[in-house]
């Protein structure tokens, strides 16, 4: 019997591959990982397509109770479904390792993820450096380890994909302190918030890795019918209404001629100088 790690793609229930759908229909149990990313459709639509119940696997289940997912997978097929591609988060690699240690065969069904679909903005995938994650700042926690990675990418002329934080089923700390478990409403970082935090970190670090006039691309609801791609300076993108989640942000490195021609279709008025400054032959 097999544990299937199945990528669901980026948008809705129809983005699954035929191979993935066939695998799910063979499985006795189907789990949906629902904290590293989300599909832009209801779980009920997945269940209608699959013809079976889908169990939502939150962070606590995947990271602390993985044995529940693996239980019985040596006797019946089990599907663990992931938005995007199964290896878009290290958690899923950990689940694969646990399964193999338990003697459970693992098969992977890949799909599109933000890591390759980001090429829709016109910047060449092979010219991206290390991707970074930007977390929500709090009064007491303002992680900025992404800064050094962005600086290194830009020094090499490489683009940087910024993955923006989502908070799903996060416990309220004040309630926990009183012995009660209460979950906060879901939160999804916007491009506007990400830009604000980036500029705050640059001001604090002062390394000149980027600034308000740096060329960037904001992408919202990648693959959706109302997908939105806007190129401009960071200062300009901070003022754009990108609408509903999910959002991501790309900081441009050196922009070659063909990339510049593609970006021109998404460019805000007034960003020509930023594009010209990033152009390389």
mmCIF file of C-alpha atoms in Angstrom:
data_model
loop_
_atom_site.group_PDB
_atom_site.id
_atom_site.type_symbol
_atom_site.label_atom_id
_atom_site.label_comp_id
_atom_site.label_asym_id
_atom_site.label_seq_id
_atom_site.Cartn_x
_atom_site.Cartn_y
_atom_site.Cartn_z
ATOM 1 C CA UNK A 1 0.000 0.000 0.000
ATOM 2 C CA UNK A 2 1.116 3.579 -0.625
ATOM 3 C CA UNK A 3 1.210 7.069 0.848
ATOM 4 C CA UNK A 4 0.555 9.461 -2.017
ATOM 5 C CA UNK A 5 1.855 13.038 -1.821
ATOM 6 C CA UNK A 6 -0.300 14.847 -4.360
ATOM 7 C CA UNK A 7 0.053 18.414 -5.633
ATOM 8 C CA UNK A 8 -3.227 20.223 -6.255
ATOM 9 C CA UNK A 9 -1.952 23.205 -8.225
ATOM 10 C CA UNK A 10 -2.642 26.823 -7.455
ATOM 11 C CA UNK A 11 -6.253 27.849 -7.888
ATOM 12 C CA UNK A 12 -9.223 25.500 -7.539
ATOM 13 C CA UNK A 13 -10.358 21.871 -7.653
ATOM 14 C CA UNK A 14 -9.809 21.669 -11.426
ATOM 15 C CA UNK A 15 -6.033 22.202 -11.215
ATOM 16 C CA UNK A 16 -5.291 18.672 -10.052
ATOM 17 C CA UNK A 17 -3.607 16.435 -12.650
ATOM 18 C CA UNK A 18 -5.346 13.357 -14.048
ATOM 19 C CA UNK A 19 -2.659 11.210 -12.386
ATOM 20 C CA UNK A 20 -3.374 12.863 -9.050
ATOM 21 C CA UNK A 21 -7.145 12.498 -9.379
ATOM 22 C CA UNK A 22 -6.864 8.821 -10.255
ATOM 23 C CA UNK A 23 -4.633 8.259 -7.226
ATOM 24 C CA UNK A 24 -7.038 10.032 -4.862
ATOM 25 C CA UNK A 25 -9.960 7.952 -6.093
ATOM 26 C CA UNK A 26 -8.017 4.794 -5.186
ATOM 27 C CA UNK A 27 -7.292 6.000 -1.650
ATOM 28 C CA UNK A 28 -9.244 5.088 1.457
ATOM 29 C CA UNK A 29 -8.363 8.333 3.268
ATOM 30 C CA UNK A 30 -7.661 11.780 1.845
ATOM 31 C CA UNK A 31 -5.992 14.603 3.786
ATOM 32 C CA UNK A 32 -5.697 18.233 2.717
ATOM 33 C CA UNK A 33 -2.768 20.200 4.135
ATOM 34 C CA UNK A 34 -4.250 23.598 4.916
ATOM 35 C CA UNK A 35 -1.681 25.865 6.535
ATOM 36 C CA UNK A 36 1.290 26.458 4.198
ATOM 37 C CA UNK A 37 -1.081 27.639 1.459
ATOM 38 C CA UNK A 38 -4.742 27.518 0.435
ATOM 39 C CA UNK A 39 -6.787 26.751 -2.648
ATOM 40 C CA UNK A 40 -9.180 29.489 -3.714
ATOM 41 C CA UNK A 41 -12.201 27.176 -3.494
ATOM 42 C CA UNK A 42 -14.225 25.427 -0.779
ATOM 43 C CA UNK A 43 -13.325 21.957 0.477
ATOM 44 C CA UNK A 44 -16.808 20.829 -0.597
ATOM 45 C CA UNK A 45 -15.804 21.280 -4.248
ATOM 46 C CA UNK A 46 -12.846 18.954 -3.756
ATOM 47 C CA UNK A 47 -15.069 16.352 -2.110
ATOM 48 C CA UNK A 48 -17.608 16.557 -4.954
ATOM 49 C CA UNK A 49 -14.871 15.968 -7.533
ATOM 50 C CA UNK A 50 -13.083 13.237 -5.591
ATOM 51 C CA UNK A 51 -16.259 11.458 -4.518
ATOM 52 C CA UNK A 52 -15.065 11.094 -0.923
ATOM 53 C CA UNK A 53 -14.484 12.959 2.322
ATOM 54 C CA UNK A 54 -11.460 15.226 2.625
ATOM 55 C CA UNK A 55 -9.942 15.638 6.090
ATOM 56 C CA UNK A 56 -8.304 19.019 6.713
ATOM 57 C CA UNK A 57 -4.819 18.548 8.193
ATOM 58 C CA UNK A 58 -3.775 21.621 10.142
ATOM 59 C CA UNK A 59 -0.285 22.483 11.345
ATOM 60 C CA UNK A 60 -0.719 20.650 14.636
ATOM 61 C CA UNK A 61 -1.739 17.420 12.921
ATOM 62 C CA UNK A 62 1.015 17.481 10.303
ATOM 63 C CA UNK A 63 3.857 18.529 12.594
ATOM 64 C CA UNK A 64 2.837 16.891 15.894
ATOM 65 C CA UNK A 65 0.441 14.073 15.004
ATOM 66 C CA UNK A 66 1.776 12.800 11.694
ATOM 67 C CA UNK A 67 1.280 9.250 12.927
ATOM 68 C CA UNK A 68 -2.485 9.745 12.464
ATOM 69 C CA UNK A 69 -1.920 10.325 8.749
ATOM 70 C CA UNK A 70 0.471 7.395 8.405
ATOM 71 C CA UNK A 71 -1.594 5.005 10.501
ATOM 72 C CA UNK A 72 -2.807 2.125 8.330
ATOM 73 C CA UNK A 73 -0.973 3.375 5.232
ATOM 74 C CA UNK A 74 0.841 0.038 5.173
ATOM 75 C CA UNK A 75 -2.529 -1.663 4.591
ATOM 76 C CA UNK A 76 -4.469 0.874 2.480
ATOM 77 C CA UNK A 77 -3.660 3.760 0.154
ATOM 78 C CA UNK A 78 -3.656 7.203 1.788
ATOM 79 C CA UNK A 79 -3.494 10.578 0.016
ATOM 80 C CA UNK A 80 -1.881 13.684 1.480
ATOM 81 C CA UNK A 81 -2.829 16.601 -0.761
ATOM 82 C CA UNK A 82 -0.825 19.821 -0.913
ATOM 83 C CA UNK A 83 -1.636 23.140 -2.564
ATOM 84 C CA UNK A 84 0.938 23.717 -5.294
ATOM 85 C CA UNK A 85 3.601 21.018 -5.394
ATOM 86 C CA UNK A 86 4.217 18.489 -2.578
ATOM 87 C CA UNK A 87 7.757 19.721 -2.011
ATOM 88 C CA UNK A 88 6.886 23.389 -1.708
ATOM 89 C CA UNK A 89 7.349 23.136 2.082
ATOM 90 C CA UNK A 90 9.906 21.202 4.141
ATOM 91 C CA UNK A 91 7.107 19.769 6.308
ATOM 92 C CA UNK A 92 6.114 17.499 3.461
ATOM 93 C CA UNK A 93 9.642 16.176 3.072
ATOM 94 C CA UNK A 94 9.515 15.287 6.775
ATOM 95 C CA UNK A 95 6.295 13.326 6.248
ATOM 96 C CA UNK A 96 7.902 11.404 3.405
ATOM 97 C CA UNK A 97 10.893 10.533 5.599
ATOM 98 C CA UNK A 98 8.611 9.342 8.409
ATOM 99 C CA UNK A 99 6.710 7.126 5.988
ATOM 100 C CA UNK A 100 9.880 5.545 4.617
ATOM 101 C CA UNK A 101 11.187 4.926 8.120
ATOM 102 C CA UNK A 102 7.936 3.080 8.822
ATOM 103 C CA UNK A 103 8.368 0.967 5.683
ATOM 104 C CA UNK A 104 5.508 2.687 3.840
ATOM 105 C CA UNK A 105 6.101 3.236 0.095
ATOM 106 C CA UNK A 106 5.698 6.857 -1.043
ATOM 107 C CA UNK A 107 4.667 8.090 -4.463
ATOM 108 C CA UNK A 108 4.682 11.742 -5.461
ATOM 109 C CA UNK A 109 2.378 13.393 -7.989
ATOM 110 C CA UNK A 110 3.776 16.824 -8.873
ATOM 111 C CA UNK A 111 1.888 19.937 -9.942
ATOM 112 C CA UNK A 112 2.400 23.641 -10.620
ATOM 113 C CA UNK A 113 3.508 25.798 -7.704
ATOM 114 C CA UNK A 114 4.287 29.457 -7.168
ATOM 115 C CA UNK A 115 7.960 28.551 -7.534
ATOM 116 C CA UNK A 116 7.549 27.967 -11.271
ATOM 117 C CA UNK A 117 4.294 29.780 -12.081
ATOM 118 C CA UNK A 118 5.864 33.071 -10.948
ATOM 119 C CA UNK A 119 7.420 33.144 -14.421
ATOM 120 C CA UNK A 120 4.030 34.522 -15.555
ATOM 121 C CA UNK A 121 5.285 37.974 -14.548
ATOM 122 C CA UNK A 122 7.815 37.913 -17.386
ATOM 123 C CA UNK A 123 11.016 37.453 -15.402
ATOM 124 C CA UNK A 124 13.012 34.373 -16.381
ATOM 125 C CA UNK A 125 12.863 31.507 -13.886
ATOM 126 C CA UNK A 126 16.523 30.604 -14.336
ATOM 127 C CA UNK A 127 17.485 34.099 -13.167
ATOM 128 C CA UNK A 128 15.832 33.803 -9.740
ATOM 129 C CA UNK A 129 17.996 33.414 -6.658
ATOM 130 C CA UNK A 130 16.995 32.004 -3.274
ATOM 131 C CA UNK A 131 13.335 32.562 -2.384
ATOM 132 C CA UNK A 132 12.504 34.163 0.964
ATOM 133 C CA UNK A 133 9.545 34.188 3.336
ATOM 134 C CA UNK A 134 8.250 37.378 4.929
ATOM 135 C CA UNK A 135 6.426 36.878 8.226
ATOM 136 C CA UNK A 136 3.951 39.212 9.884
ATOM 137 C CA UNK A 137 5.716 41.560 12.284
ATOM 138 C CA UNK A 138 4.478 41.873 15.855
ATOM 139 C CA UNK A 139 5.369 44.366 18.568
ATOM 140 C CA UNK A 140 7.946 41.952 19.978
ATOM 141 C CA UNK A 141 8.965 39.855 16.956
ATOM 142 C CA UNK A 142 10.302 41.393 13.753
ATOM 143 C CA UNK A 143 12.287 38.695 11.915
ATOM 144 C CA UNK A 144 14.499 40.097 9.168
ATOM 145 C CA UNK A 145 16.703 37.169 8.119
ATOM 146 C CA UNK A 146 15.293 37.566 4.603
ATOM 147 C CA UNK A 147 17.259 40.810 4.205
ATOM 148 C CA UNK A 148 20.653 39.165 3.806
ATOM 149 C CA UNK A 149 19.295 36.701 1.238
ATOM 150 C CA UNK A 150 17.713 39.461 -0.821
ATOM 151 C CA UNK A 151 20.947 41.462 -0.620
ATOM 152 C CA UNK A 152 22.946 38.459 -1.834
ATOM 153 C CA UNK A 153 20.550 37.844 -4.720
ATOM 154 C CA UNK A 154 20.610 41.461 -5.842
ATOM 155 C CA UNK A 155 24.398 41.619 -5.641
ATOM 156 C CA UNK A 156 24.432 38.784 -8.185
ATOM 157 C CA UNK A 157 21.761 40.478 -10.321
ATOM 158 C CA UNK A 158 19.187 37.781 -9.476
ATOM 159 C CA UNK A 159 15.461 38.187 -8.884
ATOM 160 C CA UNK A 160 13.959 37.310 -5.478
ATOM 161 C CA UNK A 161 10.583 35.659 -4.946
ATOM 162 C CA UNK A 162 9.080 36.755 -1.625
ATOM 163 C CA UNK A 163 6.527 34.326 -0.210
ATOM 164 C CA UNK A 164 4.111 36.147 2.074
ATOM 165 C CA UNK A 165 2.892 34.924 5.439
ATOM 166 C CA UNK A 166 -0.478 33.289 6.041
ATOM 167 C CA UNK A 167 -1.935 32.616 9.474
ATOM 168 C CA UNK A 168 -4.533 29.845 9.612
ATOM 169 C CA UNK A 169 -5.874 28.382 12.845
ATOM 170 C CA UNK A 170 -3.454 30.364 14.986
ATOM 171 C CA UNK A 171 -4.231 30.202 18.748
ATOM 172 C CA UNK A 172 -4.977 33.390 20.661
ATOM 173 C CA UNK A 173 -2.109 33.676 23.151
ATOM 174 C CA UNK A 174 -4.126 35.594 25.737
ATOM 175 C CA UNK A 175 -6.792 32.892 25.747
ATOM 176 C CA UNK A 176 -4.134 30.168 25.981
ATOM 177 C CA UNK A 177 -2.696 31.874 29.060
ATOM 178 C CA UNK A 178 -6.145 31.505 30.663
ATOM 179 C CA UNK A 179 -6.317 27.834 29.759
ATOM 180 C CA UNK A 180 -8.679 28.270 26.797
ATOM 181 C CA UNK A 181 -8.009 27.427 23.149
ATOM 182 C CA UNK A 182 -9.418 30.108 20.884
ATOM 183 C CA UNK A 183 -8.291 30.495 17.285
ATOM 184 C CA UNK A 184 -7.674 33.800 15.575
ATOM 185 C CA UNK A 185 -9.409 34.571 12.253
ATOM 186 C CA UNK A 186 -7.291 33.656 9.201
ATOM 187 C CA UNK A 187 -4.869 36.347 8.030
ATOM 188 C CA UNK A 188 -3.106 36.595 4.687
ATOM 189 C CA UNK A 189 -0.272 39.054 4.170
ATOM 190 C CA UNK A 190 -0.862 41.539 1.382
ATOM 191 C CA UNK A 191 1.765 42.911 -0.969
ATOM 192 C CA UNK A 192 1.188 46.302 0.645
ATOM 193 C CA UNK A 193 2.101 44.988 4.106
ATOM 194 C CA UNK A 194 5.093 43.114 2.727
ATOM 195 C CA UNK A 195 6.454 46.266 1.067
ATOM 196 C CA UNK A 196 5.945 48.264 4.240
ATOM 197 C CA UNK A 197 7.895 45.708 6.262
ATOM 198 C CA UNK A 198 10.646 45.451 3.670
ATOM 199 C CA UNK A 199 11.187 49.212 3.689
ATOM 200 C CA UNK A 200 11.152 49.283 7.501
ATOM 201 C CA UNK A 201 13.895 46.641 7.573
ATOM 202 C CA UNK A 202 15.963 48.473 4.960
ATOM 203 C CA UNK A 203 15.713 51.661 6.992
ATOM 204 C CA UNK A 204 16.835 49.794 10.127
ATOM 205 C CA UNK A 205 19.631 47.806 8.448
ATOM 206 C CA UNK A 206 20.776 50.532 6.056
ATOM 207 C CA UNK A 207 22.615 48.167 3.747
ATOM 208 C CA UNK A 208 21.181 49.529 0.526
ATOM 209 C CA UNK A 209 19.890 46.153 -0.653
ATOM 210 C CA UNK A 210 16.710 47.805 -1.959
ATOM 211 C CA UNK A 211 14.642 50.917 -1.438
ATOM 212 C CA UNK A 212 11.409 52.691 -2.394
ATOM 213 C CA UNK A 213 12.561 53.051 -6.021
ATOM 214 C CA UNK A 214 13.536 49.386 -6.454
ATOM 215 C CA UNK A 215 11.746 47.659 -9.334
ATOM 216 C CA UNK A 216 9.363 44.937 -8.161
ATOM 217 C CA UNK A 217 6.360 42.910 -9.313
ATOM 218 C CA UNK A 218 3.267 42.224 -7.238
ATOM 219 C CA UNK A 219 1.243 39.113 -8.102
ATOM 220 C CA UNK A 220 -2.177 38.295 -6.680
ATOM 221 C CA UNK A 221 -4.283 35.128 -7.099
ATOM 222 C CA UNK A 222 -1.832 33.426 -9.435
ATOM 223 C CA UNK A 223 -3.678 31.168 -11.924
ATOM 224 C CA UNK A 224 -7.120 32.550 -11.022
ATOM 225 C CA UNK A 225 -9.412 34.105 -13.619
ATOM 226 C CA UNK A 226 -8.849 37.478 -11.939
ATOM 227 C CA UNK A 227 -5.085 37.067 -11.564
ATOM 228 C CA UNK A 228 -3.392 40.430 -11.092
ATOM 229 C CA UNK A 229 0.205 41.284 -12.033
ATOM 230 C CA UNK A 230 1.542 44.805 -11.497
ATOM 231 C CA UNK A 231 5.129 46.007 -11.979
ATOM 232 C CA UNK A 232 6.495 49.228 -10.555
ATOM 233 C CA UNK A 233 8.637 50.611 -7.782
ATOM 234 C CA UNK A 234 8.159 49.338 -4.243
ATOM 235 C CA UNK A 235 6.727 52.727 -3.317
ATOM 236 C CA UNK A 236 4.163 52.456 -6.119
ATOM 237 C CA UNK A 237 3.165 48.874 -5.299
ATOM 238 C CA UNK A 238 2.529 49.879 -1.695
ATOM 239 C CA UNK A 239 -0.378 52.009 -2.963
ATOM 240 C CA UNK A 240 -1.974 49.413 -5.284
ATOM 241 C CA UNK A 241 -5.142 47.557 -4.261
ATOM 242 C CA UNK A 242 -4.313 43.930 -5.084
ATOM 243 C CA UNK A 243 -7.594 42.599 -3.729
ATOM 244 C CA UNK A 244 -8.166 39.171 -2.214
ATOM 245 C CA UNK A 245 -5.343 36.721 -1.348
ATOM 246 C CA UNK A 246 -3.077 34.999 -2.083
ATOM 247 C CA UNK A 247 -0.292 37.488 -2.849
ATOM 248 C CA UNK A 248 3.421 37.215 -3.584
ATOM 249 C CA UNK A 249 6.108 39.749 -4.431
ATOM 250 C CA UNK A 250 9.168 39.671 -6.680
ATOM 251 C CA UNK A 251 12.133 42.038 -6.269
ATOM 252 C CA UNK A 252 13.769 42.380 -9.661
ATOM 253 C CA UNK A 253 17.486 41.947 -10.119
ATOM 254 C CA UNK A 254 19.156 42.716 -13.440
ATOM 255 C CA UNK A 255 16.485 42.816 -16.164
ATOM 256 C CA UNK A 256 17.438 41.628 -19.628
ATOM 257 C CA UNK A 257 15.862 42.942 -22.824
ATOM 258 C CA UNK A 258 13.217 40.260 -23.268
ATOM 259 C CA UNK A 259 12.289 40.412 -19.600
ATOM 260 C CA UNK A 260 11.888 44.173 -19.883
ATOM 261 C CA UNK A 261 9.580 43.783 -22.864
ATOM 262 C CA UNK A 262 7.413 41.360 -20.896
ATOM 263 C CA UNK A 263 7.369 43.584 -17.803
ATOM 264 C CA UNK A 264 6.281 46.555 -19.897
ATOM 265 C CA UNK A 265 2.814 44.991 -20.216
ATOM 266 C CA UNK A 266 2.379 45.191 -16.434
ATOM 267 C CA UNK A 267 4.270 48.422 -15.747
ATOM 268 C CA UNK A 268 2.731 51.322 -13.866
ATOM 269 C CA UNK A 269 3.174 54.795 -15.299
ATOM 270 C CA UNK A 270 6.149 56.519 -13.748
ATOM 271 C CA UNK A 271 8.202 53.349 -13.219
ATOM 272 C CA UNK A 272 10.160 53.680 -16.440
ATOM 273 C CA UNK A 273 13.263 54.970 -14.646
ATOM 274 C CA UNK A 274 13.293 51.955 -12.308
ATOM 275 C CA UNK A 275 13.046 49.602 -15.267
ATOM 276 C CA UNK A 276 15.750 51.417 -17.174
ATOM 277 C CA UNK A 277 18.010 51.323 -14.133
ATOM 278 C CA UNK A 278 17.571 47.544 -13.867
ATOM 279 C CA UNK A 279 18.160 46.798 -17.552
ATOM 280 C CA UNK A 280 21.224 44.778 -18.515
ATOM 281 C CA UNK A 281 22.315 43.741 -21.985
#
